[in-house]
PDB file of C-alpha atoms in Angstrom:
ATOM      1  CA  MET A   1     -27.392 -29.613  38.023  1.00 51.00           C
ATOM      2  CA  ALA A   2     -26.030 -30.218  41.534  1.00 53.00           C
ATOM      3  CA  THR A   3     -26.586 -33.960  41.918  1.00 56.00           C
ATOM      4  CA  ALA A   4     -24.760 -36.976  40.539  1.00 58.00           C
ATOM      5  CA  ASP A   5     -27.786 -37.958  38.438  1.00 62.00           C
ATOM      6  CA  SER A   6     -26.874 -39.466  35.096  1.00 60.00           C
ATOM      7  CA  ASP A   7     -26.468 -37.242  32.050  1.00 77.00           C
ATOM      8  CA  PRO A   8     -25.782 -38.892  28.666  1.00 74.00           C
ATOM      9  CA  GLU A   9     -23.206 -36.217  27.847  1.00 79.00           C
ATOM     10  CA  ASP A  10     -21.183 -36.738  31.038  1.00 81.00           C
ATOM     11  CA  ALA A  11     -17.642 -37.943  30.425  1.00 80.00           C
ATOM     12  CA  ILE A  12     -17.206 -39.325  33.947  1.00 74.00           C
ATOM     13  CA  THR A  13     -19.171 -41.837  36.009  1.00 77.00           C
ATOM     14  CA  LYS A  14     -21.739 -41.186  38.734  1.00 83.00           C
ATOM     15  CA  ASP A  15     -19.378 -42.463  41.417  1.00 85.00           C
ATOM     16  CA  GLU A  16     -16.648 -40.116  40.190  1.00 81.00           C
ATOM     17  CA  ILE A  17     -19.078 -37.187  40.338  1.00 85.00           C
ATOM     18  CA  ALA A  18     -20.066 -38.204  43.858  1.00 81.00           C
ATOM     19  CA  GLY A  19     -16.411 -38.670  44.837  1.00 82.00           C
ATOM     20  CA  THR A  20     -16.991 -42.290  45.891  1.00 85.00           C
ATOM     21  CA  ALA A  21     -15.018 -44.058  43.150  1.00 82.00           C
ATOM     22  CA  PRO A  22     -11.703 -45.689  44.109  1.00 82.00           C
ATOM     23  CA  ALA A  23      -8.931 -43.125  43.674  1.00 83.00           C
ATOM     24  CA  PRO A  24      -5.176 -43.720  43.457  1.00 83.00           C
ATOM     25  CA  PRO A  25      -2.805 -41.814  45.761  1.00 78.00           C
ATOM     26  CA  ALA A  26      -2.156 -38.336  44.382  1.00 71.00           C
ATOM     27  CA  THR A  27       1.555 -39.088  44.483  1.00 67.00           C
ATOM     28  CA  GLU A  28       1.132 -41.672  41.715  1.00 67.00           C
ATOM     29  CA  SER A  29      -0.241 -39.344  39.044  1.00 67.00           C
ATOM     30  CA  GLY A  30       0.220 -35.801  40.257  1.00 76.00           C
ATOM     31  CA  ILE A  31       2.856 -33.098  40.522  1.00 82.00           C
ATOM     32  CA  SER A  32       5.517 -34.313  42.946  1.00 73.00           C
ATOM     33  CA  GLN A  33       6.768 -32.367  45.952  1.00 66.00           C
ATOM     34  CA  GLY A  34      10.145 -31.883  44.265  1.00 67.00           C
ATOM     35  CA  THR A  35       8.642 -30.403  41.122  1.00 74.00           C
ATOM     36  CA  LYS A  36       6.231 -28.132  42.986  1.00 64.00           C
ATOM     37  CA  ARG A  37       8.831 -26.794  45.428  1.00 60.00           C
ATOM     38  CA  ASN A  38       8.722 -23.323  43.901  1.00 48.00           C
ATOM     39  CA  ALA A  39       5.127 -23.534  42.691  1.00 46.00           C
ATOM     40  CA  PHE A  40       3.940 -20.455  44.573  1.00 42.00           C
ATOM     41  CA  THR A  41       6.392 -18.235  42.737  1.00 45.00           C
ATOM     42  CA  GLU A  42       6.486 -20.085  39.409  1.00 47.00           C
ATOM     43  CA  LEU A  43       2.778 -20.816  39.014  1.00 50.00           C
ATOM     44  CA  MET A  44       0.774 -18.176  40.825  1.00 52.00           C
ATOM     45  CA  ALA A  45       0.690 -14.397  40.547  1.00 46.00           C
ATOM     46  CA  PRO A  46      -2.030 -11.834  41.354  1.00 47.00           C
ATOM     47  CA  LYS A  47      -4.531 -11.381  38.552  1.00 44.00           C
ATOM     48  CA  PRO A  48      -6.965  -8.569  37.683  1.00 40.00           C
ATOM     49  CA  LYS A  49     -10.481  -9.099  38.969  1.00 41.00           C
ATOM     50  CA  PRO A  50     -12.996 -10.208  36.296  1.00 41.00           C
ATOM     51  CA  VAL A  51     -15.879  -8.044  35.159  1.00 39.00           C
ATOM     52  CA  ALA A  52     -19.522  -9.006  34.679  1.00 43.00           C
ATOM     53  CA  PRO A  53     -20.345 -11.945  32.323  1.00 45.00           C
ATOM     54  CA  ALA A  54     -22.442 -11.824  29.164  1.00 42.00           C
ATOM     55  CA  LYS A  55     -26.204 -11.586  29.692  1.00 45.00           C
ATOM     56  CA  GLU A  56     -27.337 -14.521  27.534  1.00 48.00           C
ATOM     57  CA  LEU A  57     -25.949 -17.689  29.043  1.00 50.00           C
ATOM     58  CA  ALA A  58     -25.858 -21.397  28.297  1.00 51.00           C
ATOM     59  CA  SER A  59     -25.235 -22.031  31.987  1.00 53.00           C
ATOM     60  CA  THR A  60     -27.903 -23.212  34.417  1.00 48.00           C
ATOM     61  CA  ARG A  61     -25.807 -23.398  37.569  1.00 53.00           C
ATOM     62  CA  SER A  62     -26.449 -21.697  40.871  1.00 53.00           C
ATOM     63  CA  ALA A  63     -24.101 -19.286  42.617  1.00 52.00           C
ATOM     64  CA  HIS A  64     -21.325 -20.582  44.861  1.00 52.00           C
ATOM     65  CA  THR A  65     -22.539 -23.153  47.346  1.00 55.00           C
ATOM     66  CA  LYS A  66     -21.110 -24.439  50.605  1.00 68.00           C
ATOM     67  CA  SER A  67     -22.455 -27.969  50.145  1.00 76.00           C
ATOM     68  CA  PHE A  68     -19.548 -29.169  47.927  1.00 88.00           C
ATOM     69  CA  LYS A  69     -21.418 -32.376  47.153  1.00 89.00           C
ATOM     70  CA  ASP A  70     -21.501 -34.276  43.876  1.00 90.00           C
ATOM     71  CA  ARG A  71     -21.175 -31.857  40.944  1.00 94.00           C
ATOM     72  CA  ASP A  72     -20.224 -29.033  43.319  1.00 95.00           C
ATOM     73  CA  GLY A  73     -17.307 -31.006  44.759  1.00 95.00           C
ATOM     74  CA  LEU A  74     -14.531 -28.919  43.200  1.00 97.00           C
ATOM     75  CA  GLY A  75     -15.779 -25.889  45.099  1.00 96.00           C
ATOM     76  CA  ALA A  76     -14.214 -27.253  48.268  1.00 96.00           C
ATOM     77  CA  TYR A  77     -10.739 -26.648  46.819  1.00 97.00           C
ATOM     78  CA  THR A  78     -11.375 -23.025  45.897  1.00 97.00           C
ATOM     79  CA  ASP A  79     -13.191 -22.343  49.166  1.00 97.00           C
ATOM     80  CA  ASP A  80     -10.408 -23.584  51.464  1.00 97.00           C
ATOM     81  CA  PRO A  81      -7.384 -24.942  49.590  1.00 97.00           C
ATOM     82  CA  ALA A  82      -5.232 -24.854  52.725  1.00 97.00           C
ATOM     83  CA  SER A  83      -7.357 -27.601  54.267  1.00 96.00           C
ATOM     84  CA  PHE A  84      -6.143 -30.158  51.711  1.00 96.00           C
ATOM     85  CA  PRO A  85      -2.843 -32.059  51.832  1.00 96.00           C
ATOM     86  CA  PRO A  86       0.036 -30.896  49.609  1.00 94.00           C
ATOM     87  CA  ASP A  87      -0.189 -34.019  47.465  1.00 94.00           C
ATOM     88  CA  ARG A  88      -3.664 -32.899  46.373  1.00 96.00           C
ATOM     89  CA  VAL A  89      -3.339 -29.091  46.187  1.00 97.00           C
ATOM     90  CA  ILE A  90      -0.319 -28.015  44.161  1.00 97.00           C
ATOM     91  CA  SER A  91      -0.534 -24.283  44.875  1.00 96.00           C
ATOM     92  CA  TYR A  92      -3.016 -21.448  45.250  1.00 97.00           C
ATOM     93  CA  ASN A  93      -3.458 -17.708  45.588  1.00 96.00           C
ATOM     94  CA  ASP A  94      -6.400 -15.319  45.704  1.00 97.00           C
ATOM     95  CA  ASP A  95      -7.390 -16.044  42.094  1.00 98.00           C
ATOM     96  CA  PHE A  96      -6.532 -19.679  41.313  1.00 98.00           C
ATOM     97  CA  VAL A  97      -6.040 -23.114  42.803  1.00 98.00           C
ATOM     98  CA  ALA A  98      -4.081 -25.860  41.038  1.00 98.00           C
ATOM     99  CA  ILE A  99      -4.719 -29.455  42.097  1.00 98.00           C
ATOM    100  CA  ASN A 100      -3.861 -33.007  41.166  1.00 97.00           C
ATOM    101  CA  ASP A 101      -6.990 -34.644  39.729  1.00 97.00           C
ATOM    102  CA  MET A 102      -8.573 -37.156  42.126  1.00 95.00           C
ATOM    103  CA  TYR A 103      -9.410 -39.471  39.211  1.00 96.00           C
ATOM    104  CA  PRO A 104      -6.468 -38.969  36.826  1.00 97.00           C
ATOM    105  CA  LYS A 105      -6.815 -40.189  33.260  1.00 97.00           C
ATOM    106  CA  SER A 106      -3.058 -40.052  32.540  1.00 98.00           C
ATOM    107  CA  THR A 107       0.192 -40.519  34.411  1.00 98.00           C
ATOM    108  CA  VAL A 108       0.080 -36.808  35.313  1.00 98.00           C
ATOM    109  CA  HIS A 109      -3.299 -35.058  35.410  1.00 98.00           C
ATOM    110  CA  THR A 110      -3.848 -31.635  36.978  1.00 98.00           C
ATOM    111  CA  LEU A 111      -6.690 -29.138  37.158  1.00 98.00           C
ATOM    112  CA  LEU A 112      -6.662 -25.338  37.289  1.00 98.00           C
ATOM    113  CA  LEU A 113      -9.586 -23.890  39.260  1.00 98.00           C
ATOM    114  CA  PRO A 114     -10.364 -20.148  39.076  1.00 98.00           C
ATOM    115  CA  ARG A 115     -11.535 -18.595  42.342  1.00 98.00           C
ATOM    116  CA  SER A 116     -14.084 -16.297  40.747  1.00 97.00           C
ATOM    117  CA  PRO A 117     -17.888 -16.019  40.588  1.00 96.00           C
ATOM    118  CA  LEU A 118     -17.467 -16.555  36.851  1.00 98.00           C
ATOM    119  CA  SER A 119     -16.272 -20.076  37.568  1.00 97.00           C
ATOM    120  CA  ARG A 120     -19.886 -21.071  38.213  1.00 96.00           C
ATOM    121  CA  LEU A 121     -20.691 -20.407  34.573  1.00 97.00           C
ATOM    122  CA  HIS A 122     -20.277 -22.812  31.701  1.00 97.00           C
ATOM    123  CA  PRO A 123     -16.884 -22.141  30.054  1.00 98.00           C
ATOM    124  CA  PHE A 124     -18.649 -21.005  26.869  1.00 97.00           C
ATOM    125  CA  ASP A 125     -20.199 -18.177  28.880  1.00 97.00           C
ATOM    126  CA  ALA A 126     -17.394 -17.428  31.341  1.00 98.00           C
ATOM    127  CA  PHE A 127     -14.811 -17.079  28.573  1.00 98.00           C
ATOM    128  CA  GLU A 128     -16.837 -14.392  26.826  1.00 97.00           C
ATOM    129  CA  ASP A 129     -15.295 -12.146  29.472  1.00 98.00           C
ATOM    130  CA  ARG A 130     -11.980 -11.256  27.813  1.00 97.00           C
ATOM    131  CA  ALA A 131     -10.178 -10.246  31.008  1.00 98.00           C
ATOM    132  CA  PHE A 132     -11.168 -13.457  32.775  1.00 98.00           C
ATOM    133  CA  LEU A 133     -10.218 -15.542  29.732  1.00 98.00           C
ATOM    134  CA  ALA A 134      -6.802 -13.874  29.493  1.00 98.00           C
ATOM    135  CA  SER A 135      -6.079 -14.569  33.166  1.00 98.00           C
ATOM    136  CA  VAL A 136      -7.074 -18.233  32.819  1.00 98.00           C
ATOM    137  CA  GLN A 137      -4.970 -18.635  29.669  1.00 98.00           C
ATOM    138  CA  ALA A 138      -1.923 -17.118  31.361  1.00 98.00           C
ATOM    139  CA  GLU A 139      -2.273 -19.308  34.457  1.00 98.00           C
ATOM    140  CA  THR A 140      -2.862 -22.382  32.321  1.00 98.00           C
ATOM    141  CA  THR A 141       0.434 -21.733  30.534  1.00 98.00           C
ATOM    142  CA  LYS A 142       2.237 -21.735  33.885  1.00 97.00           C
ATOM    143  CA  LEU A 143       0.591 -24.964  34.999  1.00 98.00           C
ATOM    144  CA  ARG A 144       1.475 -26.495  31.646  1.00 98.00           C
ATOM    145  CA  GLN A 145       5.130 -25.659  32.286  1.00 97.00           C
ATOM    146  CA  LEU A 146       4.945 -27.280  35.705  1.00 97.00           C
ATOM    147  CA  VAL A 147       3.425 -30.483  34.305  1.00 98.00           C
ATOM    148  CA  ALA A 148       6.158 -30.573  31.654  1.00 98.00           C
ATOM    149  CA  LYS A 149       8.786 -30.324  34.402  1.00 97.00           C
ATOM    150  CA  GLU A 150       7.169 -33.208  36.248  1.00 97.00           C
ATOM    151  CA  LEU A 151       7.182 -35.389  33.125  1.00 98.00           C
ATOM    152  CA  GLN A 152      10.841 -34.590  32.538  1.00 98.00           C
ATOM    153  CA  ARG A 153      11.665 -35.451  36.135  1.00 97.00           C
ATOM    154  CA  ARG A 154       9.867 -38.797  35.851  1.00 97.00           C
ATOM    155  CA  TYR A 155      10.737 -39.909  32.346  1.00 98.00           C
ATOM    156  CA  GLY A 156      13.756 -37.903  31.198  1.00 98.00           C
ATOM    157  CA  ARG A 157      16.030 -40.858  31.944  1.00 97.00           C
ATOM    158  CA  TYR A 158      14.251 -42.856  29.200  1.00 98.00           C
ATOM    159  CA  SER A 159      14.218 -40.107  26.553  1.00 98.00           C
ATOM    160  CA  ALA A 160      16.760 -39.934  23.733  1.00 98.00           C
ATOM    161  CA  SER A 161      16.163 -36.172  23.578  1.00 98.00           C
ATOM    162  CA  ASP A 162      17.122 -35.846  27.239  1.00 97.00           C
ATOM    163  CA  ARG A 163      20.248 -38.006  27.046  1.00 96.00           C
ATOM    164  CA  ALA A 164      22.721 -35.119  27.243  1.00 94.00           C
ATOM    165  CA  ARG A 165      20.766 -33.486  30.063  1.00 95.00           C
ATOM    166  CA  GLU A 166      20.616 -36.724  32.038  1.00 95.00           C
ATOM    167  CA  ALA A 167      24.350 -37.221  31.599  1.00 94.00           C
ATOM    168  CA  VAL A 168      24.999 -33.858  33.255  1.00 93.00           C
ATOM    169  CA  LEU A 169      22.523 -34.534  36.055  1.00 92.00           C
ATOM    170  CA  ASN A 170      24.146 -37.901  36.723  1.00 92.00           C
ATOM    171  CA  GLY A 171      27.657 -36.408  36.782  1.00 89.00           C
ATOM    172  CA  GLU A 172      28.708 -38.321  33.660  1.00 90.00           C
ATOM    173  CA  THR A 173      29.492 -35.164  31.673  1.00 87.00           C
ATOM    174  CA  GLU A 174      30.940 -31.814  32.643  1.00 80.00           C
ATOM    175  CA  THR A 175      29.487 -28.779  30.914  1.00 75.00           C
ATOM    176  CA  GLY A 176      29.020 -25.081  31.469  1.00 75.00           C
ATOM    177  CA  GLU A 177      25.243 -25.298  31.736  1.00 87.00           C
ATOM    178  CA  LEU A 178      22.484 -27.892  31.954  1.00 92.00           C
ATOM    179  CA  PRO A 179      20.980 -28.684  28.521  1.00 94.00           C
ATOM    180  CA  ARG A 180      17.255 -27.916  28.295  1.00 94.00           C
ATOM    181  CA  GLY A 181      16.577 -31.273  26.694  1.00 97.00           C
ATOM    182  CA  ARG A 182      13.191 -32.425  25.466  1.00 98.00           C
ATOM    183  CA  ASP A 183      10.172 -30.117  25.450  1.00 98.00           C
ATOM    184  CA  TRP A 184       7.732 -32.283  27.383  1.00 98.00           C
ATOM    185  CA  GLY A 185       5.058 -29.624  27.065  1.00 97.00           C
ATOM    186  CA  LEU A 186       4.549 -30.135  23.326  1.00 97.00           C
ATOM    187  CA  ASP A 187       2.230 -33.133  23.637  1.00 97.00           C
ATOM    188  CA  LEU A 188       0.241 -32.064  26.698  1.00 98.00           C
ATOM    189  CA  LEU A 189      -3.544 -32.042  26.589  1.00 98.00           C
ATOM    190  CA  VAL A 190      -4.881 -28.696  27.798  1.00 98.00           C
ATOM    191  CA  GLY A 191      -8.472 -27.498  27.859  1.00 98.00           C
ATOM    192  CA  VAL A 192     -12.034 -27.679  29.156  1.00 98.00           C
ATOM    193  CA  HIS A 193     -14.706 -30.209  28.332  1.00 98.00           C
ATOM    194  CA  ALA A 194     -17.462 -29.085  25.998  1.00 97.00           C
ATOM    195  CA  HIS A 195     -19.924 -30.561  28.490  1.00 96.00           C
ATOM    196  CA  PRO A 196     -18.335 -30.324  31.944  1.00 96.00           C
ATOM    197  CA  SER A 197     -19.602 -32.879  34.447  1.00 94.00           C
ATOM    198  CA  MET A 198     -18.661 -30.718  37.438  1.00 95.00           C
ATOM    199  CA  ASN A 199     -20.234 -27.327  38.104  1.00 96.00           C
ATOM    200  CA  ASP A 200     -17.088 -25.340  38.852  1.00 97.00           C
ATOM    201  CA  LEU A 201     -15.041 -24.286  35.837  1.00 98.00           C
ATOM    202  CA  HIS A 202     -11.829 -26.290  35.625  1.00 98.00           C
ATOM    203  CA  VAL A 203      -9.060 -26.536  33.047  1.00 98.00           C
ATOM    204  CA  HIS A 204      -7.424 -29.919  32.486  1.00 98.00           C
ATOM    205  CA  VAL A 205      -3.659 -30.044  31.985  1.00 98.00           C
ATOM    206  CA  LEU A 206      -2.448 -33.615  31.567  1.00 98.00           C
ATOM    207  CA  ALA A 207       0.023 -35.931  29.915  1.00 98.00           C
ATOM    208  CA  PRO A 208      -1.187 -37.412  26.613  1.00 98.00           C
ATOM    209  CA  ASP A 209      -0.509 -41.069  27.464  1.00 98.00           C
ATOM    210  CA  MET A 210      -3.987 -41.968  28.805  1.00 98.00           C
ATOM    211  CA  VAL A 211      -2.407 -44.615  31.032  1.00 98.00           C
ATOM    212  CA  SER A 212      -4.228 -44.806  34.352  1.00 97.00           C
ATOM    213  CA  ALA A 213      -6.325 -47.185  36.429  1.00 96.00           C
ATOM    214  CA  CYS A 214      -9.005 -44.471  36.314  1.00 96.00           C
ATOM    215  CA  MET A 215      -9.194 -44.685  32.512  1.00 97.00           C
ATOM    216  CA  ARG A 216     -12.074 -47.150  32.614  1.00 95.00           C
ATOM    217  CA  HIS A 217     -14.331 -46.656  29.602  1.00 95.00           C
ATOM    218  CA  ARG A 218     -14.740 -45.161  26.135  1.00 96.00           C
ATOM    219  CA  LYS A 219     -16.182 -41.839  27.288  1.00 96.00           C
ATOM    220  CA  HIS A 220     -13.203 -41.300  29.564  1.00 97.00           C
ATOM    221  CA  TYR A 221     -10.854 -41.716  26.624  1.00 98.00           C
ATOM    222  CA  ASN A 222     -12.813 -39.815  24.001  1.00 98.00           C
ATOM    223  CA  SER A 223     -13.358 -36.871  26.335  1.00 98.00           C
ATOM    224  CA  PHE A 224      -9.640 -36.108  26.025  1.00 98.00           C
ATOM    225  CA  THR A 225      -8.770 -37.328  22.524  1.00 98.00           C
ATOM    226  CA  THR A 226     -11.575 -35.752  20.473  1.00 98.00           C
ATOM    227  CA  PRO A 227     -12.773 -32.131  20.083  1.00 98.00           C
ATOM    228  CA  PHE A 228     -14.816 -32.715  23.254  1.00 98.00           C
ATOM    229  CA  LEU A 229     -11.696 -31.246  24.929  1.00 98.00           C
ATOM    230  CA  ILE A 230     -11.402 -27.616  23.870  1.00 98.00           C
ATOM    231  CA  ASP A 231      -8.074 -25.830  24.245  1.00 98.00           C
ATOM    232  CA  VAL A 232      -8.426 -22.611  26.247  1.00 98.00           C
ATOM    233  CA  ALA A 233      -6.423 -20.929  23.463  1.00 97.00           C
ATOM    234  CA  ASP A 234      -9.410 -21.504  21.132  1.00 98.00           C
ATOM    235  CA  PHE A 235     -11.746 -19.268  23.139  1.00 98.00           C
ATOM    236  CA  PRO A 236     -13.923 -17.374  22.684  1.00 95.00           C
ATOM    237  CA  LEU A 237     -15.650 -19.825  20.326  1.00 96.00           C
ATOM    238  CA  ALA A 238     -17.508 -18.729  17.236  1.00 96.00           C
ATOM    239  CA  ALA A 239     -21.293 -18.967  17.468  1.00 95.00           C
ATOM    240  CA  ASP A 240     -21.384 -21.763  14.882  1.00 96.00           C
ATOM    241  CA  ASP A 241     -18.483 -23.781  16.301  1.00 97.00           C
ATOM    242  CA  PRO A 242     -19.636 -27.462  16.337  1.00 96.00           C
ATOM    243  CA  ARG A 243     -17.927 -27.974  19.692  1.00 97.00           C
ATOM    244  CA  ARG A 244     -20.768 -25.974  21.241  1.00 97.00           C
ATOM    245  CA  HIS A 245     -22.989 -29.010  20.627  1.00 96.00           C
ATOM    246  CA  PRO A 246     -20.918 -32.041  21.664  1.00 96.00           C
ATOM    247  CA  GLY A 247     -23.885 -34.391  21.844  1.00 94.00           C
ATOM    248  CA  ARG A 248     -24.935 -33.552  18.321  1.00 94.00           C
ATOM    249  CA  ALA A 249     -21.349 -33.976  17.113  1.00 94.00           C
ATOM    250  CA  GLY A 250     -21.085 -37.385  18.798  1.00 96.00           C
ATOM    251  CA  PHE A 251     -17.559 -36.937  20.161  1.00 97.00           C
ATOM    252  CA  LEU A 252     -17.956 -39.305  23.111  1.00 96.00           C
ATOM    253  CA  GLU A 253     -19.480 -42.039  20.940  1.00 96.00           C
ATOM    254  CA  ALA A 254     -16.751 -41.890  18.283  1.00 97.00           C
ATOM    255  CA  ASP A 255     -14.500 -44.826  17.447  1.00 98.00           C
ATOM    256  CA  LEU A 256     -11.528 -45.282  19.753  1.00 98.00           C
ATOM    257  CA  LYS A 257      -8.360 -44.101  18.038  1.00 98.00           C
ATOM    258  CA  CYS A 258      -4.841 -44.176  19.424  1.00 98.00           C
ATOM    259  CA  TRP A 259      -3.725 -40.648  20.293  1.00 98.00           C
ATOM    260  CA  ARG A 260      -0.199 -41.368  19.048  1.00 98.00           C
ATOM    261  CA  CYS A 261      -0.381 -43.601  15.951  1.00 98.00           C
ATOM    262  CA  GLY A 262      -4.011 -43.089  14.937  1.00 98.00           C
ATOM    263  CA  ARG A 263      -4.917 -46.793  14.865  1.00 98.00           C
ATOM    264  CA  ASN A 264      -8.683 -47.298  14.995  1.00 98.00           C
ATOM    265  CA  PHE A 265      -9.895 -49.773  17.609  1.00 98.00           C
ATOM    266  CA  GLY A 266     -13.597 -49.202  16.986  1.00 98.00           C
ATOM    267  CA  ARG A 267     -15.241 -50.038  20.309  1.00 97.00           C
ATOM    268  CA  GLY A 268     -12.418 -52.317  21.469  1.00 98.00           C
ATOM    269  CA  PHE A 269     -11.540 -50.559  24.708  1.00 98.00           C
ATOM    270  CA  LYS A 270      -9.597 -53.459  26.209  1.00 98.00           C
ATOM    271  CA  GLN A 271      -7.469 -53.731  23.069  1.00 98.00           C
ATOM    272  CA  LEU A 272      -6.898 -49.971  23.088  1.00 98.00           C
ATOM    273  CA  LYS A 273      -5.774 -50.053  26.738  1.00 98.00           C
ATOM    274  CA  GLU A 274      -3.207 -52.726  25.977  1.00 98.00           C
ATOM    275  CA  HIS A 275      -1.982 -50.743  22.982  1.00 98.00           C
ATOM    276  CA  LEU A 276      -1.692 -47.543  25.040  1.00 98.00           C
ATOM    277  CA  ASP A 277       0.749 -49.225  27.426  1.00 98.00           C
ATOM    278  CA  VAL A 278       3.022 -50.010  24.475  1.00 98.00           C
ATOM    279  CA  GLU A 279       2.705 -46.504  23.013  1.00 98.00           C
ATOM    280  CA  PHE A 280       3.484 -44.976  26.390  1.00 98.00           C
ATOM    281  CA  GLU A 281       6.817 -46.786  26.547  1.00 98.00           C
ATOM    282  CA  GLU A 282       7.689 -45.648  23.020  1.00 98.00           C
ATOM    283  CA  TRP A 283       6.623 -42.066  23.741  1.00 98.00           C
ATOM    284  CA  LYS A 284       8.919 -41.905  26.771  1.00 98.00           C
ATOM    285  CA  LYS A 285      11.859 -42.889  24.575  1.00 98.00           C
ATOM    286  CA  GLN A 286      11.468 -40.035  22.062  1.00 98.00           C
TER     287      GLN A 286
END
């Protein structure tokens, strides 16, 4: 499907698919220039070329296109990443591009885009290729580390676990080495959607807070807080894994539950949003 036509299993809106929805500046919810300074060496490394995919596929997508419209929009980043500003494209090499999501659903929301013909397949099919899967998993781990560094840069000053580290950074304490402090990567959400709305394979790596102006409805939230988001570490999936049939499982229609405390808000999205702001402040203090 190349158009922005509605699909009941889409987790994003038609205007987001078309790229016409209001988008915040990438600097507000992306990897900062300071954090990404060494991204080319820390994040990207040459990867082995993938081999042919499995014959029986769930995918119905065409080969790479140059239109880059609607559901093919992410292809523009893998086709010519150098044409985008540094606040959108984090880093790239011959095999991957890492970007800040145009419509972030958390305070930091990034995407990893493979530059491979296999990226035009549904993740269920593409990740049957073990070499390709291994390369995506390894690169995802590196992007996860970068997102964790960005969260520490932004919120370490509020964290009890980072107090000793912050004291050294602020010149309040003298020590032989900088404490590592809090592991901000522990709570990150990492994975692919069981029903991707965009045609090019992309891995989400984002903060868990779900605080963003682009978090606008229940499907947005449930697409990241239910099994609709599948960790790349879980692939390849078993044939009978219920996540292969997200519509049947009803993930997007599930009750809204706080990611941190588990409180059930039913269908009360406004109430959930207000609660998430409070939980975000408490999470930063951990």
